[in-house]
């Protein structure tokens, strides 16, 4: 079993739709849970992070963590073409981040 | 807004040559990292650095790799004798503005694309 599982997509949705991106993980020792956005040939850009189960909202983005199920989600409301990117989940373990493969998201105008 | 910067943006080198990738972390951060991403693959952790020493390194970070903070602002990754498989995007990151805050989020630079021929 891989430490982090993330569907690579691509996921294609129409503009304005609600997007749901997910990762599952197996390591209970993970401390922080993060979502990064990466545009083609650019560095990962931090979107959201949390360390506890529950929801955290920031504008159109909501991060959800369920530690009991070892499952995290990122919801994007009112999706825009500019949201088209690869979304990576990442988990902190001591000094390093463990990454998902990334889901490529395409928002069609 | 403070950001991590990296130079060069692109580097082409011959196999067996030494390369040095440079990073300027966010100024008040204490923890520094290097990651790499081979085209089409996951981001992979290489090394973390704190208080002028390596705090953690991955299996990838073998004797061919070294890191240094030569002054108060730069953080470098050296690859002594490059191999074809070292071709990747190398990202520098920094975090933590106080001791024991390494778990806080890491902020990434734009990356250096290294191509080994």
Short mmCIF file of C-alpha atoms in Angstrom, two decimals:
data_model
loop_
_atom_site.label_atom_id
_atom_site.label_comp_id
_atom_site.label_asym_id
_atom_site.label_seq_id
_atom_site.Cartn_x
_atom_site.Cartn_y
_atom_site.Cartn_z
CA UNK A 1 0.00 0.00 0.00
CA UNK A 2 1.34 3.40 -0.99
CA UNK A 3 1.77 5.93 1.79
CA UNK A 4 -0.32 8.51 -0.09
CA UNK A 5 -2.86 7.83 -2.83
CA UNK A 6 -4.16 10.56 -5.10
CA UNK A 7 -6.01 10.12 -8.38
CA UNK A 8 -3.89 11.78 -11.08
CA UNK A 9 -6.91 12.68 -13.22
CA UNK A 10 -7.27 14.63 -15.37
CA UNK A 11 -10.50 15.94 -13.88
CA UNK A 12 -12.42 18.16 -16.28
CA UNK A 13 -15.38 20.23 -15.07
CA UNK A 14 -17.32 23.22 -16.41
CA UNK A 15 -16.71 26.71 -15.06
CA UNK A 16 -18.74 27.41 -11.95
CA UNK A 17 -18.87 23.78 -10.81
CA UNK A 18 -17.88 22.58 -7.36
CA UNK A 19 -14.68 20.56 -7.49
CA UNK A 20 -13.76 17.83 -5.03
CA UNK A 21 -10.17 16.62 -4.83
CA UNK A 22 -9.15 13.80 -2.51
CA UNK A 23 -6.20 11.97 -1.00
CA UNK A 24 -5.97 8.96 1.23
CA UNK A 25 -3.00 8.17 3.42
CA UNK A 26 -1.83 5.31 5.57
CA UNK A 27 0.66 6.86 8.03
CA UNK A 28 -0.95 7.90 11.31
CA UNK A 29 2.20 9.86 12.20
CA UNK A 30 1.52 12.57 9.64
CA UNK A 31 1.27 15.86 11.48
CA UNK A 32 0.11 18.57 9.08
CA UNK A 33 -2.13 18.21 6.04
CA UNK A 34 -1.65 20.53 3.11
CA UNK A 35 -2.86 21.32 -0.34
CA UNK A 36 -0.58 22.88 -2.92
CA UNK A 37 -1.38 24.11 -6.41
CA UNK A 38 1.18 23.74 -9.17
CA UNK A 39 0.96 25.38 -12.54
CA UNK A 40 2.90 23.81 -15.38
CA UNK A 41 6.68 24.08 -14.87
CA UNK A 42 6.28 26.18 -11.71
CA UNK A 43 6.88 25.55 -8.03
CA UNK A 44 4.15 24.28 -5.71
CA UNK A 45 2.12 27.10 -4.20
CA UNK A 46 0.61 26.59 -0.77
CA UNK A 47 -3.19 26.83 -0.77
CA UNK A 48 -4.26 25.54 2.60
CA UNK A 49 -2.99 23.63 5.58
CA UNK A 50 -4.47 22.18 8.73
CA UNK A 51 -3.46 19.82 11.49
CA UNK A 52 -6.79 18.67 12.91
CA UNK A 53 -9.84 16.82 11.70
CA UNK A 54 -12.67 18.98 10.43
CA UNK A 55 -13.15 21.71 7.87
CA UNK A 56 -11.15 24.84 7.19
CA UNK A 57 -12.41 27.46 4.79
CA UNK A 58 -10.54 30.16 2.88
CA UNK A 59 -12.54 32.01 0.28
CA UNK A 60 -13.65 29.56 -2.41
CA UNK A 61 -11.51 26.77 -0.94
CA UNK A 62 -12.42 24.34 1.84
CA UNK A 63 -10.01 21.76 3.20
CA UNK A 64 -11.45 18.77 5.01
CA UNK A 65 -9.55 16.24 7.10
CA UNK A 66 -10.87 12.98 8.49
CA UNK A 67 -8.09 11.44 10.55
CA UNK A 68 -10.16 8.40 11.52
CA UNK A 69 -10.60 7.47 7.85
CA UNK A 70 -7.19 8.83 6.83
CA UNK A 71 -8.76 10.92 4.14
CA UNK A 72 -8.38 14.56 3.15
CA UNK A 73 -10.30 16.61 0.62
CA UNK A 74 -10.12 19.99 -1.04
CA UNK A 75 -13.30 21.59 -2.32
CA UNK A 76 -13.29 24.47 -4.76
CA UNK A 77 -16.52 26.44 -5.14
CA UNK A 78 -17.41 28.51 -8.20
CA UNK A 79 -14.46 27.11 -10.12
CA UNK A 80 -12.73 29.40 -12.59
CA UNK A 81 -10.56 28.64 -15.66
CA UNK A 82 -7.65 30.12 -13.69
CA UNK A 83 -8.06 27.25 -11.21
CA UNK A 84 -6.83 24.88 -13.93
CA UNK A 85 -3.64 23.40 -12.47
CA UNK A 86 -2.32 20.32 -10.74
CA UNK A 87 -3.37 20.03 -7.10
CA UNK A 88 -1.06 18.18 -4.77
CA UNK A 89 -1.80 16.94 -1.30
CA UNK A 90 1.16 16.89 1.06
CA UNK A 91 1.68 15.56 4.55
CA UNK A 92 4.33 16.65 7.00
CA UNK A 93 6.38 14.05 8.81
CA UNK A 94 9.07 15.56 10.98
CA UNK A 95 11.25 17.61 8.65
CA UNK A 96 9.88 16.46 5.31
CA UNK A 97 6.76 16.55 3.20
CA UNK A 98 5.32 13.38 1.70
CA UNK A 99 3.46 14.11 -1.52
CA UNK A 100 0.58 12.75 -3.50
CA UNK A 101 0.99 12.32 -7.24
CA UNK A 102 -1.18 15.38 -7.94
CA UNK A 103 -4.56 15.66 -9.66
CA UNK A 104 -4.65 17.61 -12.90
CA UNK A 105 -7.74 19.83 -12.89
CA UNK A 106 -9.17 21.41 -16.04
CA UNK A 107 -11.91 24.02 -15.76
CA UNK A 108 -13.67 24.47 -19.09
CA UNK A 109 -15.01 28.00 -19.81
CA UNK B 1 4.94 39.25 0.22
CA UNK B 2 8.24 37.49 0.99
CA UNK B 3 9.13 34.64 -1.32
CA UNK B 4 11.76 32.00 -1.95
CA UNK B 5 13.93 32.68 -4.98
CA UNK B 6 16.10 30.27 -6.94
CA UNK B 7 18.83 30.64 -9.53
CA UNK B 8 19.37 29.69 -12.23
CA UNK B 9 15.93 28.95 -13.61
CA UNK B 10 17.44 26.50 -16.11
CA UNK B 11 20.77 24.68 -16.12
CA UNK B 12 22.14 22.37 -18.78
CA UNK B 13 25.25 20.38 -17.95
CA UNK B 14 27.27 17.45 -19.20
CA UNK B 15 27.21 14.15 -17.33
CA UNK B 16 29.96 14.05 -14.73
CA UNK B 17 30.07 17.79 -14.22
CA UNK B 18 29.42 19.52 -10.93
CA UNK B 19 26.44 21.83 -10.56
CA UNK B 20 25.46 24.22 -7.80
CA UNK B 21 21.84 25.27 -7.44
CA UNK B 22 21.19 28.38 -5.43
CA UNK B 23 18.29 29.46 -3.27
CA UNK B 24 17.47 32.48 -1.16
CA UNK B 25 14.92 31.38 1.47
CA UNK B 26 12.43 33.68 3.16
CA UNK B 27 14.55 35.90 5.37
CA UNK B 28 13.28 35.03 8.85
CA UNK B 29 12.89 31.30 8.23
CA UNK B 30 15.08 28.82 10.05
CA UNK B 31 14.43 25.56 8.19
CA UNK B 32 15.46 24.90 4.62
CA UNK B 33 14.73 22.08 2.23
CA UNK B 34 15.48 20.71 -1.19
CA UNK B 35 13.03 18.63 -3.20
CA UNK B 36 13.13 17.37 -6.73
CA UNK B 37 10.49 16.46 -9.28
CA UNK B 38 11.36 14.31 -12.26
CA UNK B 39 9.11 15.18 -15.19
CA UNK B 40 5.72 13.53 -14.77
CA UNK B 41 6.53 12.12 -11.34
CA UNK B 42 5.88 12.98 -7.70
CA UNK B 43 7.72 15.63 -5.77
CA UNK B 44 10.43 13.87 -3.73
CA UNK B 45 12.11 15.05 -0.55
CA UNK B 46 15.90 15.30 -0.68
CA UNK B 47 17.12 17.01 2.47
CA UNK B 48 16.25 19.37 5.29
CA UNK B 49 18.67 21.75 6.99
CA UNK B 50 18.54 23.56 10.28
CA UNK B 51 21.08 25.34 12.44
CA UNK B 52 23.82 24.75 9.88
CA UNK B 53 23.41 21.03 9.71
CA UNK B 54 21.36 18.40 7.93
CA UNK B 55 18.35 17.38 10.03
CA UNK B 56 16.99 14.72 7.70
CA UNK B 57 17.83 13.29 4.28
CA UNK B 58 16.29 10.78 1.94
CA UNK B 59 17.84 7.78 0.21
CA UNK B 60 18.19 9.91 -2.91
CA UNK B 61 20.55 12.28 -1.11
CA UNK B 62 23.72 10.21 -1.43
CA UNK B 63 27.37 11.21 -1.31
CA UNK B 64 27.06 13.02 -4.64
CA UNK B 65 24.86 15.63 -3.01
CA UNK B 66 25.74 18.28 -0.46
CA UNK B 67 24.08 21.37 0.95
CA UNK B 68 25.53 24.51 2.39
CA UNK B 69 24.46 27.83 3.80
CA UNK B 70 27.54 29.84 2.90
CA UNK B 71 26.23 33.12 4.28
CA UNK B 72 23.17 34.52 6.01
CA UNK B 73 20.95 34.44 2.96
CA UNK B 74 21.90 31.74 0.46
CA UNK B 75 21.24 28.00 0.62
CA UNK B 76 22.89 25.82 -2.00
CA UNK B 77 22.58 22.29 -3.34
CA UNK B 78 25.68 20.84 -4.98
CA UNK B 79 25.69 17.75 -7.15
CA UNK B 80 29.30 16.65 -7.48
CA UNK B 81 29.20 14.43 -10.54
CA UNK B 82 25.90 14.66 -12.35
CA UNK B 83 24.18 11.63 -13.86
CA UNK B 84 21.53 11.51 -16.55
CA UNK B 85 18.96 10.52 -13.94
CA UNK B 86 19.61 13.74 -12.01
CA UNK B 87 17.65 15.59 -14.69
CA UNK B 88 14.69 17.05 -12.85
CA UNK B 89 13.15 20.20 -11.44
CA UNK B 90 14.79 21.08 -8.13
CA UNK B 91 12.77 23.05 -5.62
CA UNK B 92 14.03 24.87 -2.59
CA UNK B 93 11.65 25.52 0.31
CA UNK B 94 11.81 27.21 3.68
CA UNK B 95 9.69 27.25 6.82
CA UNK B 96 9.57 28.12 10.49
CA UNK B 97 10.44 31.48 11.94
CA UNK B 98 11.14 30.13 15.43
CA UNK B 99 12.75 27.06 16.95
CA UNK B 100 10.77 23.82 16.76
CA UNK B 101 8.38 25.32 14.24
CA UNK B 102 9.60 23.13 11.40
CA UNK B 103 6.20 21.51 11.11
CA UNK B 104 4.79 24.73 9.84
CA UNK B 105 4.11 25.09 6.20
CA UNK B 106 6.87 25.11 3.68
CA UNK B 107 7.04 27.79 1.02
CA UNK B 108 8.55 26.83 -2.29
CA UNK B 109 10.66 28.63 -4.83
CA UNK B 110 9.97 28.52 -8.57
CA UNK B 111 12.51 25.76 -9.14
CA UNK B 112 15.62 25.14 -11.23
CA UNK B 113 15.20 22.88 -14.22
CA UNK B 114 18.35 20.77 -14.51
CA UNK B 115 19.08 18.88 -17.68
CA UNK B 116 22.03 16.49 -17.72
CA UNK B 117 23.23 15.47 -21.18
#
